[in-house]
Each structure stands twice: as structure tokens, then as C-alpha cells.
Amino acid sequence: MFATKTERIIRPARNILGSLRLPGDKSISHRYALLSALASGTTKLTNFSTGADCTSSLACSAALGAKVSRLDNGMIEITGTSGNLQDPGAPLDCGNSGSTMRMLTGLLAATPHTYTLVGDESLSRRPMERVRKPISQMGADITLTDGHAPVTVRGGKLKGIDYTTPVPSAQVKTALLFAGLQAEGTTTVRESVRTRDHGELALRGFGAEVERTTNAVSIRGGQTLHAIEATVPGDISSAAFFLCAAALFLGSNLVFDALGLNPTRATLLDVLTSLGAHIGVLNLEEKNGELIGTVQVNAPARGLSGTTISGGLAAQLIDELPVIAAIAPYTQNGIRIRDAKELRVKESDRIALVASNLRAMGAEVEEFEDGLDVPGGQQLHGAEINSGGDHRIAMAFSVAALRATGETVIHGAEAASISFPEFYDLLDQIAER
Ligand code: S3P
């Protein structure tokens, strides 16, 4: 967890208006940063994520022997190691980033060195057995400390496996595909819910053949990767905070250009539509397998209705659930979330923190092991919010604060910079007061 270093005061807004182009998607940026280290040639990335998490991935790639430069125009160039990842001679620091730690475990599993992966206090509490188990089955020697980081990876000769993920996780799937790329034979990952597919698409972008059926993905080992040139689409999970904010204000109008609209990530647009918001999608294009487009949102005249999010939907919306829950009191019929137990092992226990922060703002809320019931028709008041050092909690409650009475103080507000350092500035830009 972060020390509570900064506080932000969020005042209520009258409306949300504007047009934004957001920094690049965090999930895609991680994958490009890590794969470019394994590839041959120089990868050139425009609109790379500005979040601290992706900086951790880039720093790890550099420690593994890739040459990373940030050009004056913001472009990032990464010259890869052509499959010869180096021994950094020191622990690889994954910071707050679960994606970096889990995906690196797969990326390093075939390299004949011993690597130690460390993270901050929050990351050191998160479950790593989910990557240790299948990657050990492939032949690498991986040890954890009581199920957590530090993770020690002693790479070795890998054999492909056929593995069904017990909990849907794109990080685990991607880690297995990264290891499978370097294994003998074919690796197949099966999942009950199709999680975000950026790993598959990125591998294809870098030149690997990846086969897919509805809920399985396979990769043949021994393929080599080649550098790409790419523009990273705007991060839809960052846009989520502003999309939800705009959905709360009658007369709002917010437009996002060049937003990532990969169907495995865009479920929030369906949820907002089902709540009554007007969502328009224009100018759809595909780049490196990723969909990009313009999105416009307007609030419904009668306010947002209500809904239940459970089953596969909960897994697909996992990063958006905190902000959906934070705006739920302002809906007419409330929001019920189930099958989202994974929220308890994210950067914080997001179920507990959403519940306690909603209560601090005066809301009635019921907490379940795997979700929350937030009744609608509630007016919130400004309060002291504890982000718990979690970026998505800090941003979700900044959005809830826009419709509250009085001012809200977000403690640990700096956590937003893990995924979205520009968040507060852009919020001030689009919030009419
Ligand atoms: C991510 C997958 C999700 C998500 C995280 C990013 C990814 O985690 O919550 O923010 O980039 O693959 P899990 O794979 O643990 O569900």
C-alpha cells in the first residue's frame, strides 16, 4: 500500500463537457513493453501508457538487456535482445504492477538464469500461485514466499501444456502464452470466460502464430518475434471514470477520440447503455488487431436505471466495477454486483474499500464475499475517502464526489498515477462547476 502522501479535494460539478484523447492502454502497453524485449529489432511505440505500472514493465525490459529510449516527441523505442534476455544481476522491481510480475514470470521461464521479482507492499500481498503452478508444470523452477512475491524464477527447458485457468485471468493466460512461445510443443490455455485478449493480439503483432477458438488459445513454441511500430489506443479503463461521470449529469456531452474498443474491454459501454445512457461509437478502425474509435456519451433524461452484474460480465468488467459501484447510489434502482471475488485480491480489497467509502459518504450498502448491493435513489455527501493506495479507488470516489453535496477529500490521491497520472487535471478540464 502507498503511504498517504497527498490529498485532493473534489468539489461537486454541475455538468461534464469536453473532448479528450487519453494516454495509451495499460494492458496493451505492458505487453508491447515486455514482448519488445524478447523480439529482434527496434520497436517504436506512440501513445505508450503514462502510468507508473507500465514504467515498471519498461524498466524491467531495460534491466533484461533491451535498450529503451524515450524520444522528445514522446515516442518510446525499444531495441530487443533477439531472445537473449540478460541476467540483470539484481532483483527486477515490478513496483505496484501485478501484470508486470505475472507476465514476466512467463517471459523469463525459459531463460537459463535465476531471476528475483519483487514489488511494493500491495503487490507483495497478491496471489502468485496462479502463475507458479502452471509454469512449474511446464518445467521452470519457480518459488514464492508463502504464495506471494518475491518470486524466484529459475528458467529451464519448457514443455507445452494444456491448461484450464481456475479463475479467469488475462494476466495468467498471457504469462502462459509468453512461456509457451519458448516451450517445446504447443501450449493451450482454456478459460471459462473470454478475458481480455491483448496478449494474443500482441503476440500476433510481433509475428507469432496464435490459434483461437471461442474459449481456448494455443501457441506453438520456438517462434521468434520481430519489432513492431504501433500507436497504443487510448485506455478505456481510464475513460471509464469519465464515462461514468458524464452518465450522471443531464446535458452532459463527452467525446473520446482514438479510444481502445477491443470487444473484450468495452463491456462498460453495454452496461451504460443498459442503464439508459446514450453511447455513440464512430470512426472504428483496426490497428495491430486492436479496435480504435471515437466514443460519445450523453446522460439519459430520466437518470440511470439499475442493473445486476454477475457471472462472466463481472470478470470482463473487473477493473470498472469500483466506479460502477461508486455511482450506483445515484441510479434509480441500484446496482447489484456478484461473482466478483477477485476484487478482493486486486491492488486493495476493492469490495471492502468501496463499501467503507460509500458508507463514509452516507450511502447504504451491503457487502458480500463476492460483491456488493448498492441501492439506488441515494444522495451522498462529501466525506473523507481512503484510497487504500489503490488507483481505481481514488478515481472512482472522485467521480462519486462530483454529484455529492459538499466537498470530498481523497486521501492517497496520488495512487491515480499508477495508471492515469493526468486524471485530476483532466477531471478539472471536463467538470463544469
Ligand atoms: C489485466 C488483467 C486483469 C486486470 C488488470 C490488467 C491485464 O487482471 O484486473 O488490471 O492486463 O491482463 P487479472 O488477470 O488478474 O484478472
Coordinates of C-alpha atoms and ligand atoms in Angstrom, one line a residue:
M1 CA 0.0 0.0 0.0
F2 CA 1.1 3.6 -0.6
A3 CA 1.8 5.9 2.3
T4 CA -1.0 8.5 2.2
K5 CA 1.1 11.3 0.8
T6 CA -1.4 13.5 -1.0
E7 CA -4.9 14.7 -0.5
R8 CA -7.2 16.0 -3.2
I9 CA -10.3 18.0 -2.6
I10 CA -13.0 17.2 -5.1
R11 CA -15.9 19.7 -5.4
P12 CA -19.3 18.9 -6.8
A13 CA -19.8 19.6 -10.5
R14 CA -22.8 21.0 -12.4
N15 CA -22.0 19.2 -15.7
I16 CA -19.4 17.2 -17.6
L17 CA -18.5 18.5 -21.0
G18 CA -15.5 18.1 -23.3
S19 CA -13.4 16.2 -25.8
L20 CA -10.4 14.1 -24.7
R21 CA -7.7 11.9 -26.2
L22 CA -6.3 9.6 -23.5
P23 CA -2.9 8.1 -22.9
G24 CA -2.4 4.5 -24.1
D25 CA -4.0 1.5 -22.7
K26 CA -2.2 0.0 -19.7
S27 CA -2.7 -3.7 -20.6
I28 CA -1.5 -3.2 -24.2
S29 CA 1.5 -1.1 -23.2
H30 CA 2.7 -3.8 -20.7
R31 CA 2.5 -6.5 -23.4
Y32 CA 4.3 -4.3 -26.0
A33 CA 7.0 -3.3 -23.5
L34 CA 7.7 -6.9 -22.5
L35 CA 7.5 -8.6 -25.9
S36 CA 9.7 -5.9 -27.5
A37 CA 12.5 -7.0 -25.1
L38 CA 12.3 -10.6 -26.4
A39 CA 12.0 -9.5 -30.1
S40 CA 14.7 -8.7 -32.6
G41 CA 14.8 -5.1 -33.9
T42 CA 13.6 -1.8 -32.6
T43 CA 10.0 -1.4 -31.6
K44 CA 8.6 2.1 -31.9
L45 CA 5.6 2.9 -29.7
T46 CA 3.5 6.1 -29.8
N47 CA 1.0 6.9 -27.0
F48 CA 2.5 4.4 -24.6
S49 CA 0.8 4.4 -21.2
T50 CA 1.9 7.2 -18.9
G51 CA 1.1 5.1 -15.8
A52 CA 3.8 4.1 -13.3
D53 CA 2.8 0.5 -13.8
C54 CA 3.9 0.5 -17.4
T55 CA 7.1 2.3 -16.5
S56 CA 7.8 -0.7 -14.2
S57 CA 7.5 -3.0 -17.3
L58 CA 9.8 -0.8 -19.4
A59 CA 12.4 -0.7 -16.6
C60 CA 12.3 -4.5 -16.3
S61 CA 12.8 -4.8 -20.1
A62 CA 15.8 -2.5 -19.8
A63 CA 17.2 -4.5 -16.9
L64 CA 16.9 -7.6 -19.1
G65 CA 19.1 -6.1 -21.8
A66 CA 16.6 -4.2 -24.0
K67 CA 17.7 -0.7 -25.0
V68 CA 14.9 1.7 -24.0
S69 CA 14.8 5.3 -25.1
R70 CA 12.1 8.0 -24.7
L71 CA 12.3 10.4 -27.6
D72 CA 11.4 14.1 -27.3
N73 CA 8.2 13.6 -29.3
G74 CA 7.0 11.1 -26.6
M75 CA 7.7 8.0 -28.8
I76 CA 9.3 5.1 -27.0
E77 CA 11.9 3.0 -28.8
I78 CA 12.9 -0.4 -27.5
T79 CA 15.7 -2.5 -29.1
G80 CA 15.1 -6.1 -28.2
T81 CA 17.5 -8.8 -27.2
S82 CA 16.5 -11.3 -30.0
G83 CA 15.6 -13.9 -27.4
N84 CA 18.7 -13.4 -25.3
L85 CA 17.3 -11.9 -22.1
Q86 CA 20.1 -11.0 -19.8
D87 CA 20.7 -11.6 -16.1
P88 CA 20.1 -8.2 -14.5
G89 CA 22.3 -9.1 -11.5
A90 CA 19.7 -7.5 -9.2
P91 CA 16.0 -8.1 -8.4
L92 CA 13.5 -7.0 -11.0
D93 CA 11.3 -4.3 -9.4
C94 CA 7.7 -4.7 -10.6
G95 CA 6.5 -1.8 -8.3
N96 CA 2.7 -2.0 -7.8
S97 CA 2.1 -3.9 -11.1
G98 CA 0.6 -7.4 -10.9
S99 CA 0.6 -7.5 -14.7
T100 CA 4.4 -7.0 -14.8
M101 CA 5.1 -9.6 -12.2
R102 CA 2.9 -12.3 -13.6
M103 CA 3.7 -11.8 -17.2
L104 CA 7.4 -11.6 -16.5
T105 CA 7.2 -14.9 -14.7
G106 CA 6.1 -16.4 -18.0
L107 CA 8.5 -14.4 -20.2
L108 CA 11.6 -15.5 -18.1
A109 CA 10.6 -19.1 -17.5
A110 CA 12.7 -20.5 -20.4
T111 CA 15.9 -18.4 -19.8
P112 CA 18.8 -20.2 -18.1
H113 CA 19.3 -17.6 -15.3
T114 CA 17.8 -17.0 -11.9
Y115 CA 15.6 -14.0 -11.6
T116 CA 14.0 -12.5 -8.5
L117 CA 10.9 -10.4 -9.0
V118 CA 9.9 -8.0 -6.2
G119 CA 7.1 -5.5 -5.7
D120 CA 5.8 -2.9 -3.3
E121 CA 3.8 -3.7 -0.2
S122 CA 0.5 -4.1 -2.1
L123 CA 2.0 -6.3 -4.8
S124 CA 3.8 -8.4 -2.2
R125 CA 0.4 -9.4 -0.8
R126 CA -1.2 -10.5 -4.1
P127 CA -1.5 -14.2 -5.0
M128 CA 1.2 -15.6 -7.3
E129 CA 0.4 -19.3 -7.0
R130 CA -1.8 -18.9 -10.1
V131 CA 1.2 -18.4 -12.3
R132 CA 3.7 -20.5 -10.3
K133 CA 1.6 -23.7 -10.7
P134 CA 1.1 -23.9 -14.5
I135 CA 4.6 -22.5 -15.3
S136 CA 6.2 -25.0 -13.0
Q137 CA 4.2 -27.7 -14.8
M138 CA 5.9 -26.6 -18.0
G139 CA 9.3 -27.2 -16.4
A140 CA 10.5 -24.0 -14.8
D141 CA 11.6 -23.9 -11.2
I142 CA 9.6 -21.1 -9.5
T143 CA 9.5 -20.4 -5.8
L144 CA 7.3 -18.0 -3.9
T145 CA 7.3 -16.7 -0.4
D146 CA 4.1 -18.0 1.2
G147 CA 2.2 -17.8 -2.1
H148 CA 3.5 -14.2 -2.7
A149 CA 6.4 -12.2 -4.1
P150 CA 9.3 -12.2 -4.0
V151 CA 9.1 -14.7 -7.0
T152 CA 12.2 -16.6 -7.9
V153 CA 12.3 -17.9 -11.5
R154 CA 15.0 -20.4 -12.4
G155 CA 14.4 -20.7 -16.1
G156 CA 14.8 -24.0 -17.9
K157 CA 13.7 -26.1 -20.9
L158 CA 9.9 -25.9 -21.1
K159 CA 7.3 -28.3 -22.4
G160 CA 3.9 -27.1 -23.7
I161 CA 0.8 -27.8 -21.6
D162 CA -2.9 -27.8 -21.9
Y163 CA -4.2 -25.7 -19.0
T164 CA -7.6 -24.5 -17.9
T165 CA -7.3 -21.4 -15.7
P166 CA -9.3 -22.0 -12.5
V167 CA -10.1 -18.3 -12.2
P168 CA -10.4 -16.2 -15.4
S169 CA -7.3 -14.1 -15.6
A170 CA -5.8 -12.4 -18.7
Q171 CA -2.5 -11.9 -16.8
V172 CA -2.2 -15.7 -16.2
K173 CA -3.3 -16.5 -19.7
T174 CA -0.7 -14.1 -21.1
A175 CA 2.1 -15.4 -18.8
L176 CA 1.4 -18.9 -20.1
L177 CA 1.4 -17.8 -23.7
F178 CA 4.7 -16.0 -23.2
A179 CA 6.2 -19.2 -21.7
G180 CA 4.5 -21.3 -24.4
L181 CA 6.2 -19.2 -27.1
Q182 CA 9.5 -20.5 -25.8
A183 CA 8.5 -24.1 -25.0
E184 CA 8.7 -27.3 -26.9
G185 CA 5.4 -28.3 -28.5
T186 CA 2.1 -26.4 -28.2
T187 CA 0.6 -24.6 -25.2
T188 CA -3.1 -24.3 -24.9
V189 CA -4.9 -22.1 -22.4
R190 CA -8.6 -22.6 -21.8
E191 CA -10.8 -20.2 -19.9
S192 CA -14.5 -20.3 -18.8
V193 CA -14.9 -16.6 -19.7
R194 CA -13.0 -14.9 -22.6
T195 CA -10.7 -12.5 -20.7
R196 CA -9.0 -9.5 -22.5
D197 CA -7.1 -10.8 -25.5
H198 CA -4.4 -8.2 -25.8
G199 CA -1.7 -10.9 -25.2
E200 CA -2.9 -13.0 -28.1
L201 CA -3.2 -9.9 -30.3
A202 CA 0.2 -8.5 -29.3
L203 CA 2.0 -11.9 -30.0
R204 CA 0.4 -11.9 -33.4
G205 CA 1.5 -8.3 -33.9
F206 CA 5.1 -9.3 -33.1
G207 CA 4.8 -12.1 -35.7
A208 CA 3.8 -15.2 -33.8
E209 CA 1.1 -17.5 -34.9
V210 CA -1.6 -17.9 -32.3
E211 CA -4.7 -20.0 -32.8
R212 CA -8.0 -19.3 -31.1
T213 CA -11.4 -21.0 -30.6
T214 CA -14.1 -19.4 -28.5
N215 CA -12.6 -20.1 -25.1
A216 CA -9.1 -21.5 -25.9
V217 CA -5.9 -20.1 -27.3
S218 CA -2.9 -22.1 -28.5
I219 CA 0.7 -21.1 -29.3
R220 CA 3.4 -23.3 -30.8
G221 CA 6.8 -23.0 -29.2
G222 CA 10.0 -22.0 -31.0
Q223 CA 8.6 -19.0 -32.9
T224 CA 10.6 -15.8 -32.9
L225 CA 9.3 -12.2 -32.6
H226 CA 10.1 -9.2 -34.6
A227 CA 9.8 -5.5 -33.7
I228 CA 6.6 -3.5 -34.4
E229 CA 5.6 0.1 -34.9
A230 CA 2.4 0.8 -33.1
T231 CA 0.2 3.5 -31.6
V232 CA -1.3 2.4 -28.4
P233 CA -5.1 3.0 -28.3
G234 CA -6.5 5.3 -25.5
D235 CA -7.2 3.4 -22.3
I236 CA -10.9 2.5 -22.0
S237 CA -10.4 1.6 -18.3
S238 CA -9.2 5.2 -17.7
A239 CA -12.0 6.6 -19.8
A240 CA -14.4 4.6 -17.6
F241 CA -14.2 7.1 -14.8
F242 CA -15.2 10.0 -17.1
L243 CA -17.8 7.9 -19.0
C244 CA -19.5 7.2 -15.6
A245 CA -19.2 10.8 -14.6
A246 CA -20.8 12.0 -17.8
A247 CA -23.6 9.5 -17.4
L248 CA -24.6 11.2 -14.1
F249 CA -25.3 14.7 -15.5
L250 CA -28.3 15.6 -17.6
G251 CA -27.0 17.7 -20.5
S252 CA -23.5 16.2 -20.4
N253 CA -21.6 15.6 -23.6
L254 CA -18.2 13.9 -23.6
V255 CA -16.2 12.7 -26.6
F256 CA -13.1 10.4 -26.6
D257 CA -11.0 10.2 -29.8
A258 CA -8.8 7.2 -30.6
L259 CA -10.1 5.1 -27.7
G260 CA -9.4 1.4 -27.5
L261 CA -12.6 -0.5 -28.2
N262 CA -11.4 -4.1 -28.1
P263 CA -14.6 -6.1 -27.5
T264 CA -13.1 -7.9 -24.5
R265 CA -12.7 -4.5 -22.9
A266 CA -15.7 -2.4 -24.0
T267 CA -18.4 -4.1 -21.9
L268 CA -18.8 -0.9 -19.8
L269 CA -20.4 0.7 -22.9
D270 CA -23.0 -2.0 -22.9
V271 CA -23.7 -1.5 -19.2
L272 CA -24.0 2.2 -19.5
T273 CA -26.4 1.7 -22.5
S274 CA -28.5 -0.7 -20.4
L275 CA -28.6 1.9 -17.7
G276 CA -30.1 4.3 -20.2
A277 CA -27.0 6.4 -21.2
H278 CA -26.7 7.3 -24.8
I279 CA -23.4 6.0 -26.2
G280 CA -22.3 6.7 -29.8
V281 CA -19.4 4.9 -31.5
L282 CA -17.8 6.4 -34.7
N283 CA -14.7 6.0 -36.9
L284 CA -13.9 2.4 -36.0
E285 CA -10.5 1.3 -37.2
E286 CA -8.3 -1.7 -36.5
K287 CA -4.6 -1.3 -35.7
N288 CA -2.4 -4.3 -34.8
G289 CA -5.5 -6.3 -34.2
E290 CA -6.9 -3.7 -31.7
L291 CA -10.1 -1.7 -32.4
I292 CA -9.9 2.0 -32.0
G293 CA -12.8 4.5 -32.3
T294 CA -14.5 7.7 -31.2
V295 CA -17.0 7.4 -28.4
Q296 CA -19.6 10.0 -27.3
V297 CA -21.6 9.7 -24.1
N298 CA -24.7 11.7 -23.0
A299 CA -26.7 11.1 -19.9
P300 CA -30.3 9.9 -20.1
A301 CA -33.1 12.4 -19.4
R302 CA -34.7 10.2 -16.8
G303 CA -31.5 9.3 -15.0
L304 CA -29.7 6.0 -14.9
S305 CA -31.9 2.9 -14.2
G306 CA -30.2 0.0 -12.4
T307 CA -28.8 -3.5 -13.1
T308 CA -27.1 -6.7 -11.9
I309 CA -23.6 -7.6 -12.9
S310 CA -22.7 -11.2 -12.3
G311 CA -21.1 -14.3 -14.0
G312 CA -18.9 -13.6 -17.0
L313 CA -19.8 -10.0 -17.0
A314 CA -18.2 -9.4 -13.6
A315 CA -14.9 -10.9 -14.9
Q316 CA -15.0 -8.7 -18.1
L317 CA -15.7 -5.6 -16.1
I318 CA -13.3 -6.3 -13.2
D319 CA -11.4 -3.0 -13.5
E320 CA -14.6 -1.0 -14.0
L321 CA -16.6 -2.4 -11.0
P322 CA -15.2 0.1 -8.4
V323 CA -16.5 3.1 -10.4
I324 CA -19.8 1.4 -11.3
A325 CA -20.4 0.7 -7.6
A326 CA -19.4 4.3 -6.7
I327 CA -22.0 5.8 -9.0
A328 CA -24.7 3.2 -8.1
P329 CA -26.3 5.3 -5.3
Y330 CA -27.2 7.9 -8.0
T331 CA -29.1 5.3 -10.1
Q332 CA -32.8 4.8 -9.7
N333 CA -32.8 1.1 -8.9
G334 CA -29.4 0.4 -7.6
I335 CA -26.6 -1.9 -8.7
R336 CA -26.0 -5.5 -7.6
I337 CA -22.6 -7.0 -8.2
R338 CA -21.8 -10.7 -7.7
D339 CA -19.2 -13.3 -8.8
A340 CA -16.5 -10.6 -8.3
K341 CA -14.5 -12.1 -5.5
E342 CA -11.3 -11.3 -7.5
L343 CA -11.9 -7.7 -6.5
R344 CA -10.6 -8.7 -3.0
V345 CA -7.1 -9.6 -4.3
K346 CA -6.5 -6.5 -6.6
E347 CA -4.3 -3.6 -5.5
S348 CA -6.5 -3.5 -2.4
D349 CA -9.6 -5.4 -1.2
R350 CA -11.8 -3.3 -3.5
I351 CA -15.1 -4.8 -2.2
A352 CA -14.2 -3.7 1.4
L353 CA -12.9 -0.3 0.4
V354 CA -15.8 0.5 -1.9
A355 CA -18.2 -0.4 0.9
S356 CA -16.5 1.6 3.6
N357 CA -16.0 4.7 1.4
L358 CA -19.6 4.6 0.2
R359 CA -20.7 4.4 3.8
A360 CA -18.5 7.4 4.6
M361 CA -20.4 9.3 2.0
G362 CA -23.7 8.4 3.7
A363 CA -24.8 5.6 1.4
E364 CA -26.5 2.4 2.4
V365 CA -24.6 -0.6 1.0
E366 CA -24.4 -4.3 1.7
E367 CA -21.2 -6.2 1.3
F368 CA -20.9 -9.8 0.2
E369 CA -17.9 -12.1 -0.1
D370 CA -18.1 -11.8 -3.9
G371 CA -19.8 -8.4 -4.4
L372 CA -22.0 -5.6 -3.2
D373 CA -25.6 -4.5 -3.2
V374 CA -25.9 -0.7 -3.6
P375 CA -29.5 0.6 -3.5
G376 CA -30.4 3.4 -5.8
G377 CA -32.1 6.7 -5.1
Q378 CA -29.5 7.8 -2.5
Q379 CA -28.0 11.3 -2.2
L380 CA -24.3 11.2 -1.0
H381 CA -22.5 13.9 1.0
G382 CA -18.8 14.9 0.8
A383 CA -16.6 12.8 3.1
E384 CA -13.0 11.8 3.8
I385 CA -12.1 8.9 1.4
N386 CA -9.4 6.4 2.0
S387 CA -7.9 5.2 -1.4
G388 CA -6.0 2.5 0.4
G389 CA -3.2 3.3 -2.0
D390 CA -5.4 1.9 -4.9
H391 CA -5.5 4.0 -8.1
R392 CA -9.0 2.8 -9.1
I393 CA -10.5 3.5 -5.6
A394 CA -9.1 7.1 -5.6
M395 CA -10.5 7.8 -9.1
A396 CA -13.9 6.0 -8.5
F397 CA -14.6 8.1 -5.4
S398 CA -13.5 11.3 -7.2
V399 CA -16.3 10.6 -9.6
A400 CA -18.8 9.8 -6.8
A401 CA -17.8 13.2 -5.3
L402 CA -19.0 15.1 -8.3
R403 CA -22.7 14.5 -7.5
A404 CA -22.3 14.7 -3.7
T405 CA -23.3 17.6 -1.6
G406 CA -20.2 19.4 -0.2
E407 CA -16.5 18.7 -0.7
T408 CA -14.8 15.3 -0.6
V409 CA -11.2 14.7 0.4
I410 CA -9.4 11.8 -1.3
H411 CA -6.6 10.6 0.9
G412 CA -3.9 8.8 -1.0
A413 CA -5.0 10.6 -4.2
E414 CA -1.5 10.2 -5.7
A415 CA -2.3 6.5 -6.3
A416 CA -4.1 7.5 -9.5
S417 CA -0.7 7.9 -11.1
I418 CA -0.3 4.1 -11.2
S419 CA -2.5 4.0 -14.3
F420 CA -3.6 7.6 -15.0
P421 CA -1.3 10.5 -13.8
E422 CA -3.4 13.0 -15.8
F423 CA -6.7 12.1 -14.1
Y424 CA -7.2 15.1 -11.8
D425 CA -6.2 17.6 -14.4
L426 CA -8.5 16.1 -17.0
L427 CA -11.3 15.9 -14.4
D428 CA -10.9 19.6 -13.8
Q429 CA -11.0 20.2 -17.5
I430 CA -14.3 18.5 -18.1
A431 CA -16.1 19.3 -14.9
E432 CA -18.2 22.4 -15.1
R433 CA -18.5 24.0 -11.6
Ligands
S3P1 C1 -5.0 -7.2 -16.7 C2 -5.9 -8.2 -16.3 C3 -6.8 -8.1 -15.1 C4 -6.9 -6.6 -14.7 C5 -5.7 -5.9 -14.7 C6 -4.9 -5.9 -16.0 C7 -4.2 -7.5 -17.9 O1 -6.2 -8.8 -14.0 O2 -7.6 -6.5 -13.5 O3 -5.9 -4.5 -14.3 O4 -3.6 -6.6 -18.4 O5 -4.1 -8.7 -18.3 P1 -6.4 -10.4 -13.9 O6 -5.7 -11.1 -15.0 O7 -5.7 -10.7 -12.6 O8 -7.9 -10.6 -13.8

